mmCIF file with all atom_site columns, C-alpha atoms in Angstrom:
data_model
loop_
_atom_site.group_PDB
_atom_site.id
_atom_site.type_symbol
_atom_site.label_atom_id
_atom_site.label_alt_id
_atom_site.label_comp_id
_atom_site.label_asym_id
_atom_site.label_entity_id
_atom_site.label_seq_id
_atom_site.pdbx_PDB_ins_code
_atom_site.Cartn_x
_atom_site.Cartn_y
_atom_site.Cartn_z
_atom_site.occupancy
_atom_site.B_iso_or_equiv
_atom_site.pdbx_formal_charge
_atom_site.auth_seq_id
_atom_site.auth_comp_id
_atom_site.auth_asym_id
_atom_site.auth_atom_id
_atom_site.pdbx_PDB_model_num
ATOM 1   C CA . UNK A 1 1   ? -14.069 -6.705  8.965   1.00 62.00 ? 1   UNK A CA 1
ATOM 2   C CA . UNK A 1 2   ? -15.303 -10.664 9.302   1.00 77.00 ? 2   UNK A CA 1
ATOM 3   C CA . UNK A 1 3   ? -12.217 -13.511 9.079   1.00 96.00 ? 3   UNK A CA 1
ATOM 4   C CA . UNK A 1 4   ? -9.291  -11.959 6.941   1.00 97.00 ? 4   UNK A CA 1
ATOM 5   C CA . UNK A 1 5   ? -6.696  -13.965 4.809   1.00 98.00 ? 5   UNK A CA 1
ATOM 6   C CA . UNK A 1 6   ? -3.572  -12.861 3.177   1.00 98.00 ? 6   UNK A CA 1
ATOM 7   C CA . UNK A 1 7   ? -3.352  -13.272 -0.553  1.00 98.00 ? 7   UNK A CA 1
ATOM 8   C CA . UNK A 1 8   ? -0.129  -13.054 -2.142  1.00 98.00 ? 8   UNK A CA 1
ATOM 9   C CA . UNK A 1 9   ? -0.041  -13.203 -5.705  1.00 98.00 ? 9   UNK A CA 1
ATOM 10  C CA . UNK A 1 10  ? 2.466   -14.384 -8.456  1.00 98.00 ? 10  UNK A CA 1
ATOM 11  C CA . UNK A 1 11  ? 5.455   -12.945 -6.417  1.00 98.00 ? 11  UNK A CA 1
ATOM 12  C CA . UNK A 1 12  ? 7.481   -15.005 -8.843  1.00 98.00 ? 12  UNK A CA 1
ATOM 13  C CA . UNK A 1 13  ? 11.736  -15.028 -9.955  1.00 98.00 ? 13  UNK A CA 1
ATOM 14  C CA . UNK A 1 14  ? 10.325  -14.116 -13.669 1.00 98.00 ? 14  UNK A CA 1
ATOM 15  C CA . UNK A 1 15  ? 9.253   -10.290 -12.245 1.00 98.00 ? 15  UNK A CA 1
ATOM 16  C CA . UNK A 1 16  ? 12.805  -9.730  -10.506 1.00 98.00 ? 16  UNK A CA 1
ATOM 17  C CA . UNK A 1 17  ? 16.074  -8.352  -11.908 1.00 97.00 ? 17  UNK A CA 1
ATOM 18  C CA . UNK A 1 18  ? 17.783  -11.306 -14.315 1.00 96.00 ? 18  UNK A CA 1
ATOM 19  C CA . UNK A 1 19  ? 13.922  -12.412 -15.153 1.00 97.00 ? 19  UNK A CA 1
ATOM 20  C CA . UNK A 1 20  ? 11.937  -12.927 -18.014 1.00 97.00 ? 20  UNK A CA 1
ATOM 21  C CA . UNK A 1 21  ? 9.087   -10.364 -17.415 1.00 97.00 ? 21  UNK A CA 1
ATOM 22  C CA . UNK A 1 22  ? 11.234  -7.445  -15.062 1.00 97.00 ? 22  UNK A CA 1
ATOM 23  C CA . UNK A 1 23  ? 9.011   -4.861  -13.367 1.00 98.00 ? 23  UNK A CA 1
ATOM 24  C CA . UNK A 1 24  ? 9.646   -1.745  -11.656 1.00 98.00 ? 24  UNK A CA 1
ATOM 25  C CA . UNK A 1 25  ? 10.883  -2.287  -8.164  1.00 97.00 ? 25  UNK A CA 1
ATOM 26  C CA . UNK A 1 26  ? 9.739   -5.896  -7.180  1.00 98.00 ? 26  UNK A CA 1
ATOM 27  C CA . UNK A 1 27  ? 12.142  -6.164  -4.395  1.00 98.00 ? 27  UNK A CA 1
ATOM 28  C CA . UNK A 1 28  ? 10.556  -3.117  -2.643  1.00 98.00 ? 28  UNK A CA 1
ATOM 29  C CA . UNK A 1 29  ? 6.803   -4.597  -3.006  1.00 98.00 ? 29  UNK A CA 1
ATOM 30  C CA . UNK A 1 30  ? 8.187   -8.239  -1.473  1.00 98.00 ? 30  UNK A CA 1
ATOM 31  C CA . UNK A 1 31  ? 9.923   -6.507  1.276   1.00 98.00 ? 31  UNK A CA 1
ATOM 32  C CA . UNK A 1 32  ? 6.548   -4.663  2.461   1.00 98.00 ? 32  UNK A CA 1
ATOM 33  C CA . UNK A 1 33  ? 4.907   -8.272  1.323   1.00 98.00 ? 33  UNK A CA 1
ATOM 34  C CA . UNK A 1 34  ? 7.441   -9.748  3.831   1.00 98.00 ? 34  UNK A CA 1
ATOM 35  C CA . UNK A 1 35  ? 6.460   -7.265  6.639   1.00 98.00 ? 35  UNK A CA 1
ATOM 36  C CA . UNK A 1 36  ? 2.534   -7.926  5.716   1.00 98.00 ? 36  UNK A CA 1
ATOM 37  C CA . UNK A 1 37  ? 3.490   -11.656 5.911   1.00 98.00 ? 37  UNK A CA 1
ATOM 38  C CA . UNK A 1 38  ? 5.223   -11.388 9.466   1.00 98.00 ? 38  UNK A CA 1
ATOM 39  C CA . UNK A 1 39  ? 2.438   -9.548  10.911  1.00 97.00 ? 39  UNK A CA 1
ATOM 40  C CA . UNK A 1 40  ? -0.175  -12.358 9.444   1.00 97.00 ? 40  UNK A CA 1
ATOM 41  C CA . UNK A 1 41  ? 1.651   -15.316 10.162  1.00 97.00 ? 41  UNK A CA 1
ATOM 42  C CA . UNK A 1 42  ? 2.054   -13.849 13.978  1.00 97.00 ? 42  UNK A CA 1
ATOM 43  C CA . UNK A 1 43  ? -1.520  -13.698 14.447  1.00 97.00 ? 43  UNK A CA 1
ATOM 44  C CA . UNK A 1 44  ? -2.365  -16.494 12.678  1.00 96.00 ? 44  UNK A CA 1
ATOM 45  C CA . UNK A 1 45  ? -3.936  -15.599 9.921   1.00 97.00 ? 45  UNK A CA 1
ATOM 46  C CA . UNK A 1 46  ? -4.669  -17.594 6.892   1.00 98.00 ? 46  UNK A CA 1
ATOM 47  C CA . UNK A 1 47  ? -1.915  -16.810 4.003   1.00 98.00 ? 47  UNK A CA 1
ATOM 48  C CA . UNK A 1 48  ? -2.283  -18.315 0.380   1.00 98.00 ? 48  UNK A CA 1
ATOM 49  C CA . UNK A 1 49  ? 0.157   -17.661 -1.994  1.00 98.00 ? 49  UNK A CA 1
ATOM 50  C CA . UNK A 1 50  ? -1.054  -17.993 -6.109  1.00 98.00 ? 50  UNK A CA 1
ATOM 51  C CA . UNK A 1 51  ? 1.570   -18.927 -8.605  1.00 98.00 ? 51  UNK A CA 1
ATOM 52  C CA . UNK A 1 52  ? 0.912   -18.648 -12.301 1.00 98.00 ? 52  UNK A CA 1
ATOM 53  C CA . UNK A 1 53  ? 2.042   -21.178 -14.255 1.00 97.00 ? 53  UNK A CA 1
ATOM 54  C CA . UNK A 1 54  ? 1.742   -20.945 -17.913 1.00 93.00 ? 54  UNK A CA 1
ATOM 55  C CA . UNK A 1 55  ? 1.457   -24.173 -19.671 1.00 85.00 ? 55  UNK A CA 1
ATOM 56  C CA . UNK A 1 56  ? 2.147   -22.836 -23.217 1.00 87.00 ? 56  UNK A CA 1
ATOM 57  C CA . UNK A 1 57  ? 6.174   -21.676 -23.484 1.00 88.00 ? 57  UNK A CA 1
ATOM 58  C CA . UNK A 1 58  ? 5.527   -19.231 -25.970 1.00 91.00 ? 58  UNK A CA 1
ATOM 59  C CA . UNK A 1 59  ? 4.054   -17.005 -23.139 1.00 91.00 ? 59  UNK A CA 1
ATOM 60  C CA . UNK A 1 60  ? 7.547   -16.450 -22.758 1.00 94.00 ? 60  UNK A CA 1
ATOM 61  C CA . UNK A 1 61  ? 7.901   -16.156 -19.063 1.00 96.00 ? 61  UNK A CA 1
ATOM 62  C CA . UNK A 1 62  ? 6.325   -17.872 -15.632 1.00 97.00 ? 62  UNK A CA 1
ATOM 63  C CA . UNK A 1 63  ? 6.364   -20.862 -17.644 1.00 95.00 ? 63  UNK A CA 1
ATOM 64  C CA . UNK A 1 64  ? 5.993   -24.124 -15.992 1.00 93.00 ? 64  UNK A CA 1
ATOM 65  C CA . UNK A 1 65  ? 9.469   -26.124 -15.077 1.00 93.00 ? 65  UNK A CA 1
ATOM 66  C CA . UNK A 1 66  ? 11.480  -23.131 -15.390 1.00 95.00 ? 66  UNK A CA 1
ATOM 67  C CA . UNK A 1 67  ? 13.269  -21.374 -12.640 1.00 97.00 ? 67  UNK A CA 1
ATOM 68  C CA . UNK A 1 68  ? 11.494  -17.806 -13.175 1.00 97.00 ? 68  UNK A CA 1
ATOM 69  C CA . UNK A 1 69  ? 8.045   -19.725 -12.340 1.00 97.00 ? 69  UNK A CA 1
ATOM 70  C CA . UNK A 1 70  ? 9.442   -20.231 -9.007  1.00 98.00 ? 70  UNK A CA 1
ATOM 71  C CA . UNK A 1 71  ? 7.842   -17.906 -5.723  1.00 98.00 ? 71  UNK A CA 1
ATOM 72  C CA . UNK A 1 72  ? 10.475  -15.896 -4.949  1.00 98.00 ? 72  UNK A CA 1
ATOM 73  C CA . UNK A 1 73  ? 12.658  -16.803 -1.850  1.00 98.00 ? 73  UNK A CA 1
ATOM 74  C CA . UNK A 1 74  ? 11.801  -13.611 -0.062  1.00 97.00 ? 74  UNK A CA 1
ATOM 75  C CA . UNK A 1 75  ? 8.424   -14.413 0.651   1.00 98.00 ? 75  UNK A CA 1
ATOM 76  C CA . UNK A 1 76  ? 8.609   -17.748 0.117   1.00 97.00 ? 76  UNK A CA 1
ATOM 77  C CA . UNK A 1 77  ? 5.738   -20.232 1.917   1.00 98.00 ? 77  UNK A CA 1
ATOM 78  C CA . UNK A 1 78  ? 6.125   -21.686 5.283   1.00 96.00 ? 78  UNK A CA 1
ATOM 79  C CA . UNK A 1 79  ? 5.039   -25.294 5.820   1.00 93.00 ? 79  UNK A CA 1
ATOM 80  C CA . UNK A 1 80  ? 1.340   -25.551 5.886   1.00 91.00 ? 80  UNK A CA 1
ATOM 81  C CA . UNK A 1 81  ? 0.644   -21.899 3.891   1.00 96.00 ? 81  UNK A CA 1
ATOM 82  C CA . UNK A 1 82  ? -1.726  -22.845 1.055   1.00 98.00 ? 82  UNK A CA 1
ATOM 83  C CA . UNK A 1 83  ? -0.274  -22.392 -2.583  1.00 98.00 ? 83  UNK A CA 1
ATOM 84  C CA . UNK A 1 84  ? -2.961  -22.020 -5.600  1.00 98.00 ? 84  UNK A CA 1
ATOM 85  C CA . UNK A 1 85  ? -1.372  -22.632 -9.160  1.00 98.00 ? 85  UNK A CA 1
ATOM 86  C CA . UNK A 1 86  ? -3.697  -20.797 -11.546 1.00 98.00 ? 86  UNK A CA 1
ATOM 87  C CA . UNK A 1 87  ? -3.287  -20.236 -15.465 1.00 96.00 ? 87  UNK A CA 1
ATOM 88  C CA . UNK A 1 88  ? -5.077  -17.177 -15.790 1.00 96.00 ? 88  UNK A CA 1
ATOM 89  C CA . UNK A 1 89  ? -5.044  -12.975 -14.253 1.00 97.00 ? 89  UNK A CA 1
ATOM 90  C CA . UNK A 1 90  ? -8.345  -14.149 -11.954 1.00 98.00 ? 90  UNK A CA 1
ATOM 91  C CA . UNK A 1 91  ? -6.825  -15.985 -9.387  1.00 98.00 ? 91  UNK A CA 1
ATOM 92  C CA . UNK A 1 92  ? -10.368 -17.500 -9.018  1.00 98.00 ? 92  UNK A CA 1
ATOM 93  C CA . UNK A 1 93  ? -11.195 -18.848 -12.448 1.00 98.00 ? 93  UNK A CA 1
ATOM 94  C CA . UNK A 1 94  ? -10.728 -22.460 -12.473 1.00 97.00 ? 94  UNK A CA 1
ATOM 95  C CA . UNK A 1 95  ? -8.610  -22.730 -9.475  1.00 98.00 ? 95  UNK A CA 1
ATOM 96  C CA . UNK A 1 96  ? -9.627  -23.859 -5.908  1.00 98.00 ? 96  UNK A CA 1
ATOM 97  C CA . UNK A 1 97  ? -9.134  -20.400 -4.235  1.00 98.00 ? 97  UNK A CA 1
ATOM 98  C CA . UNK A 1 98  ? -12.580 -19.681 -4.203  1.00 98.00 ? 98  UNK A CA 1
ATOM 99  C CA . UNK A 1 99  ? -13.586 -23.278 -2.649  1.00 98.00 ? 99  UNK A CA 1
ATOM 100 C CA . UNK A 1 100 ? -10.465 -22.841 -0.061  1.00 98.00 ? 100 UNK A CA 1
ATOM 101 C CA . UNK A 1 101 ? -11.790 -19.314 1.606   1.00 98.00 ? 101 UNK A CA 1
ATOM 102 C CA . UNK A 1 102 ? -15.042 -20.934 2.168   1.00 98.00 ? 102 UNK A CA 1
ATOM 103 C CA . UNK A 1 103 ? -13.698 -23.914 3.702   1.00 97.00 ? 103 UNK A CA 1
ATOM 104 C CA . UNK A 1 104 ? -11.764 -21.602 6.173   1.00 97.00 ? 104 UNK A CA 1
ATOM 105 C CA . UNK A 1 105 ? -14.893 -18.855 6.584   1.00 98.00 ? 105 UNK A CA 1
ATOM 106 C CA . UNK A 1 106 ? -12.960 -16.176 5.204   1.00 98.00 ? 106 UNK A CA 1
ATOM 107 C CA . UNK A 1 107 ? -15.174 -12.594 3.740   1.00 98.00 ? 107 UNK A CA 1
ATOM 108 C CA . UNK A 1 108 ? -11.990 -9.928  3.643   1.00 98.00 ? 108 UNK A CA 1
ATOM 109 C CA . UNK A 1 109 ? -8.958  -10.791 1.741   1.00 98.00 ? 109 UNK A CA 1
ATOM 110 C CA . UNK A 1 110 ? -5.261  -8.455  1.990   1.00 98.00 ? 110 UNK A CA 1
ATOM 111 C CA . UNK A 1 111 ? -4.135  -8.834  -1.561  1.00 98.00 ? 111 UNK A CA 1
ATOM 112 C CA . UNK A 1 112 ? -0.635  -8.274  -1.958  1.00 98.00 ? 112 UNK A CA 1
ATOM 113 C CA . UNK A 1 113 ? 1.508   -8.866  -5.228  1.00 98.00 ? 113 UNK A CA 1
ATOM 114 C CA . UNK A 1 114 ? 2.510   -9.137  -8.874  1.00 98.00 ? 114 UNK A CA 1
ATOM 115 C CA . UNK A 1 115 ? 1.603   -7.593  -11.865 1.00 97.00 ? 115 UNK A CA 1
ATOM 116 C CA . UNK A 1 116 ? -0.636  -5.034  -10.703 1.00 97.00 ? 116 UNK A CA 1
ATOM 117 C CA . UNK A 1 117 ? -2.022  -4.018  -13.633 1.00 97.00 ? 117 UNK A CA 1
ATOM 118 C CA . UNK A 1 118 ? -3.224  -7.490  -14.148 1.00 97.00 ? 118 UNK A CA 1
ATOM 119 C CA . UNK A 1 119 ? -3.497  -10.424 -11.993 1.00 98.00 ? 119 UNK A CA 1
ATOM 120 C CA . UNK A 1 120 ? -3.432  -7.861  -8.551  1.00 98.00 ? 120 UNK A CA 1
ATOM 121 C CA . UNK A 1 121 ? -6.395  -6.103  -10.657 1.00 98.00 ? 121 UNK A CA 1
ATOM 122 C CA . UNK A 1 122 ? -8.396  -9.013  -11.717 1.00 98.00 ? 122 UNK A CA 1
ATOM 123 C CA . UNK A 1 123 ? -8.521  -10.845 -8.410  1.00 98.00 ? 123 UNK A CA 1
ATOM 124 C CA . UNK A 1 124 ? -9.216  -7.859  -6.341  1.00 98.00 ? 124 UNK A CA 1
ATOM 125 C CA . UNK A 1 125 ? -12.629 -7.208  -8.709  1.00 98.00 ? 125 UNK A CA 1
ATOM 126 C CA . UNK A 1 126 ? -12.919 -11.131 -9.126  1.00 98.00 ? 126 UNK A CA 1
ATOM 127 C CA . UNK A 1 127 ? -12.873 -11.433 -5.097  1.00 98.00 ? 127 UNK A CA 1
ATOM 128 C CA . UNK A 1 128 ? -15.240 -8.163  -4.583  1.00 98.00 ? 128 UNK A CA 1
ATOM 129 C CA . UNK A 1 129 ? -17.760 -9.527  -7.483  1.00 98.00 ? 129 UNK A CA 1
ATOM 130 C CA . UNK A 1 130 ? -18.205 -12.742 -4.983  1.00 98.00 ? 130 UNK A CA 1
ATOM 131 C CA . UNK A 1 131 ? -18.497 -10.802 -2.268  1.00 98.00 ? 131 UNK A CA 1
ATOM 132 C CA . UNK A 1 132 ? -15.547 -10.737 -0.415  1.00 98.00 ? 132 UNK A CA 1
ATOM 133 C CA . UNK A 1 133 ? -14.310 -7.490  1.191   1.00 98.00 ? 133 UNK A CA 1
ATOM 134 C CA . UNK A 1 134 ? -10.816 -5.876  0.025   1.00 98.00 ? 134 UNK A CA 1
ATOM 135 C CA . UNK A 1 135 ? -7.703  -4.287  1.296   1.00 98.00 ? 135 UNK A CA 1
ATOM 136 C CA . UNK A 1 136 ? -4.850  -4.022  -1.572  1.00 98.00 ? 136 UNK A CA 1
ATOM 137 C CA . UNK A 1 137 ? -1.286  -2.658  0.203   1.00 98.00 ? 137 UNK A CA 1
ATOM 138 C CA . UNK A 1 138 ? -0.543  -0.692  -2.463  1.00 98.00 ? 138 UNK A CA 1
ATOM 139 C CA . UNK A 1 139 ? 3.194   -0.208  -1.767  1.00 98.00 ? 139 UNK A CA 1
ATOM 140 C CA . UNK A 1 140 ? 3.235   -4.187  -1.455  1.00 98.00 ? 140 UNK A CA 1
ATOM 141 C CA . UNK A 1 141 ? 2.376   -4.315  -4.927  1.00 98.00 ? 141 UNK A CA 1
ATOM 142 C CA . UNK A 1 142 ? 4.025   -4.432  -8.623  1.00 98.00 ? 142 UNK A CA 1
ATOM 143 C CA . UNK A 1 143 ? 4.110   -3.461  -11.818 1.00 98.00 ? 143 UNK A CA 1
ATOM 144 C CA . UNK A 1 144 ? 5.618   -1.840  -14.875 1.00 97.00 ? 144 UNK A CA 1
ATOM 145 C CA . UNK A 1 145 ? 5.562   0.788   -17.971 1.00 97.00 ? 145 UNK A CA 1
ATOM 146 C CA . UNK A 1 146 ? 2.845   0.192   -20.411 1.00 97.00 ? 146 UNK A CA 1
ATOM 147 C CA . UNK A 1 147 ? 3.068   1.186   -23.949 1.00 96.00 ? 147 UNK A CA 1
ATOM 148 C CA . UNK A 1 148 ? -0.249  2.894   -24.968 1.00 95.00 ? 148 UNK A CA 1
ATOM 149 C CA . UNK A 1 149 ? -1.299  4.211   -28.072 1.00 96.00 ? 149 UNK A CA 1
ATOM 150 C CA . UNK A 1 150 ? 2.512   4.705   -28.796 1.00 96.00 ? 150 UNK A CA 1
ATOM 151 C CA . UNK A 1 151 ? 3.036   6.422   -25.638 1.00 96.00 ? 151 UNK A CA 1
ATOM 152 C CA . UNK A 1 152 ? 5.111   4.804   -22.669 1.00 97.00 ? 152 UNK A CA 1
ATOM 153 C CA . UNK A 1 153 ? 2.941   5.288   -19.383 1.00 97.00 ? 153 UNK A CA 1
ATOM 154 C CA . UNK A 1 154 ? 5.510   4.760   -16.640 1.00 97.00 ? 154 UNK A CA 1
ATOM 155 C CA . UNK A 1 155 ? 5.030   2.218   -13.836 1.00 97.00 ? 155 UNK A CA 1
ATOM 156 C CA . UNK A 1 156 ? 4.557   4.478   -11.473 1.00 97.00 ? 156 UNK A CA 1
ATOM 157 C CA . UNK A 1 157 ? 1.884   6.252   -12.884 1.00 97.00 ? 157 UNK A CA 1
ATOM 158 C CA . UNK A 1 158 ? 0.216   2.801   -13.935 1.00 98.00 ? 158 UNK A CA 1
ATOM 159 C CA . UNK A 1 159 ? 0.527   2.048   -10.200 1.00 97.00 ? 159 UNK A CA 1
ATOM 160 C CA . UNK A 1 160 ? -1.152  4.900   -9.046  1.00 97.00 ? 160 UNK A CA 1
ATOM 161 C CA . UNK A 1 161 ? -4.118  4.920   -11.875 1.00 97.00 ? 161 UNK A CA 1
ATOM 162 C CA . UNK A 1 162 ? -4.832  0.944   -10.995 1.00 97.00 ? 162 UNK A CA 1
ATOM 163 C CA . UNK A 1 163 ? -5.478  1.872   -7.585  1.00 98.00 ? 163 UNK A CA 1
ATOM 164 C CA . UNK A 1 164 ? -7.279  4.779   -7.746  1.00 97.00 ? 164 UNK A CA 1
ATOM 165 C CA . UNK A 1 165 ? -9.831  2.792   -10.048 1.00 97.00 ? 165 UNK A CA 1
ATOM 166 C CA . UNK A 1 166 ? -9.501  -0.089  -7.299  1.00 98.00 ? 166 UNK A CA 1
ATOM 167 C CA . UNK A 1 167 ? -10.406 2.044   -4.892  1.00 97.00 ? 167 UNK A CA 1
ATOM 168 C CA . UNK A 1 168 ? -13.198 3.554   -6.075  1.00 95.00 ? 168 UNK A CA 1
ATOM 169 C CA . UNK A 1 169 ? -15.488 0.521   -5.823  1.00 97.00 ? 169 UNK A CA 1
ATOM 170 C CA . UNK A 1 170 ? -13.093 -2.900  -5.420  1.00 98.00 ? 170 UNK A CA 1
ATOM 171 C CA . UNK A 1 171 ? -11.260 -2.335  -2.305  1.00 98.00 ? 171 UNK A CA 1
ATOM 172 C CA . UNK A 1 172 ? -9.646  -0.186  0.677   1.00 98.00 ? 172 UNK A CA 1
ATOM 173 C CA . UNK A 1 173 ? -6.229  0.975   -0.291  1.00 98.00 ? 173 UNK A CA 1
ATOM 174 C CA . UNK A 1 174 ? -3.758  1.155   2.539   1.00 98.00 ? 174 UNK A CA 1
ATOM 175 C CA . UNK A 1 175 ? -0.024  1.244   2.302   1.00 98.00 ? 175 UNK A CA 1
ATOM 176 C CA . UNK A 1 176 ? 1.993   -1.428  4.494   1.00 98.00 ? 176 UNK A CA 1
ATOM 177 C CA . UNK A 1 177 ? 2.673   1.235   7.125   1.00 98.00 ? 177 UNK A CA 1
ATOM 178 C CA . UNK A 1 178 ? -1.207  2.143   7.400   1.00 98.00 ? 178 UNK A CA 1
ATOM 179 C CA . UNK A 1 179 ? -1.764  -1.461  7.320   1.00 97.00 ? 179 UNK A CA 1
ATOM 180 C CA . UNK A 1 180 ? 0.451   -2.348  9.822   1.00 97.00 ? 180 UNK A CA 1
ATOM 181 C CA . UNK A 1 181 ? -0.776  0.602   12.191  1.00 92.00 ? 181 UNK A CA 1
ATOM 182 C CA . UNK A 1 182 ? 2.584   2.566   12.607  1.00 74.00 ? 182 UNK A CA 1
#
């Protein structure tokens, strides 16, 4: 499997209940993120958390210097756990992440996080396009309903359809129980 990092990403207040983008169970993903977590920071493996932080306010939510931009206390960093600030779904493009698993020797990354549709999405192919290996915990992941063609899809069913395509090329799909070999 080569040297394996955690990568937890944009588990932010704005996705919870009260904020500004609400998805479809968050507290459920960051309590399997928190067992993930647990299990990585016991055996010393690298975590890095990514925050987005939109610059522009009319993106109307993880905006910088607001509250909702904030990682969410449940998973929040321990002293010396990396944090990445990025502006964009690919948690690689034009941040350091890229530079920072080199540094450490890293080639698999456990992605964990928020939206999945999205940011979860683009940095797992972003990460597998540079050669990285993949496991996404699915169940420590994110998202919500889509509206499509005037049809709601529901969360759950965007869920499921992001990780199928994930795992038909991107990455190993394991839920936090698999993962964590109960």
């Amino acid at each position: 499997m080569g040297k394996q990092a955690l990568l937890i990403i944009d588990v932010q207040n704005d996705y919870f209940s009260g904020g500004k983008m609400e998805l479809v169970n968050p507290e459920s993903a960051a309590g399997n993120i928190s067992r993930v977590l647990k299990k990585s920071r016991k055996e010393d493996v690298p975590v890095i958390y990514i925050q987005h932080m939109a610059t522009d306010p009319s993106a109307g939510f993880l905006v910088a210097n607001t509250p909702g931009v904030e990682i969410h206390w449940s998973i929040a960093p321990a002293a010396g756990e990396k944090v990445i600030v990025k502006q964009y779904p690919n948690s690689f493009r034009e941040t350091t992440l890229e530079e920072y698993l080199q540094g450490l020797g890293i080639t698999h990354l456990v992605i964990t996080g928020m939206m999945t549709h999205v940011c979860v999405a683009a940095t797992t192919r972003a990460a597998k396009d540079l050669g990285y290996s993949c496991t996404v915990i699915s169940d420590a992941c994110a998202t919500r309903a889509l509206d499509v063609e005037g049809e709601q899809i529901a969360a759950s069913l965007v869920q499921k359809t992001f990780m199928g395509a994930l795992a038909f090329y991107y990455a190993d799909i394991r839920t936090t129980e698999e993962f964590l070999g109960h």
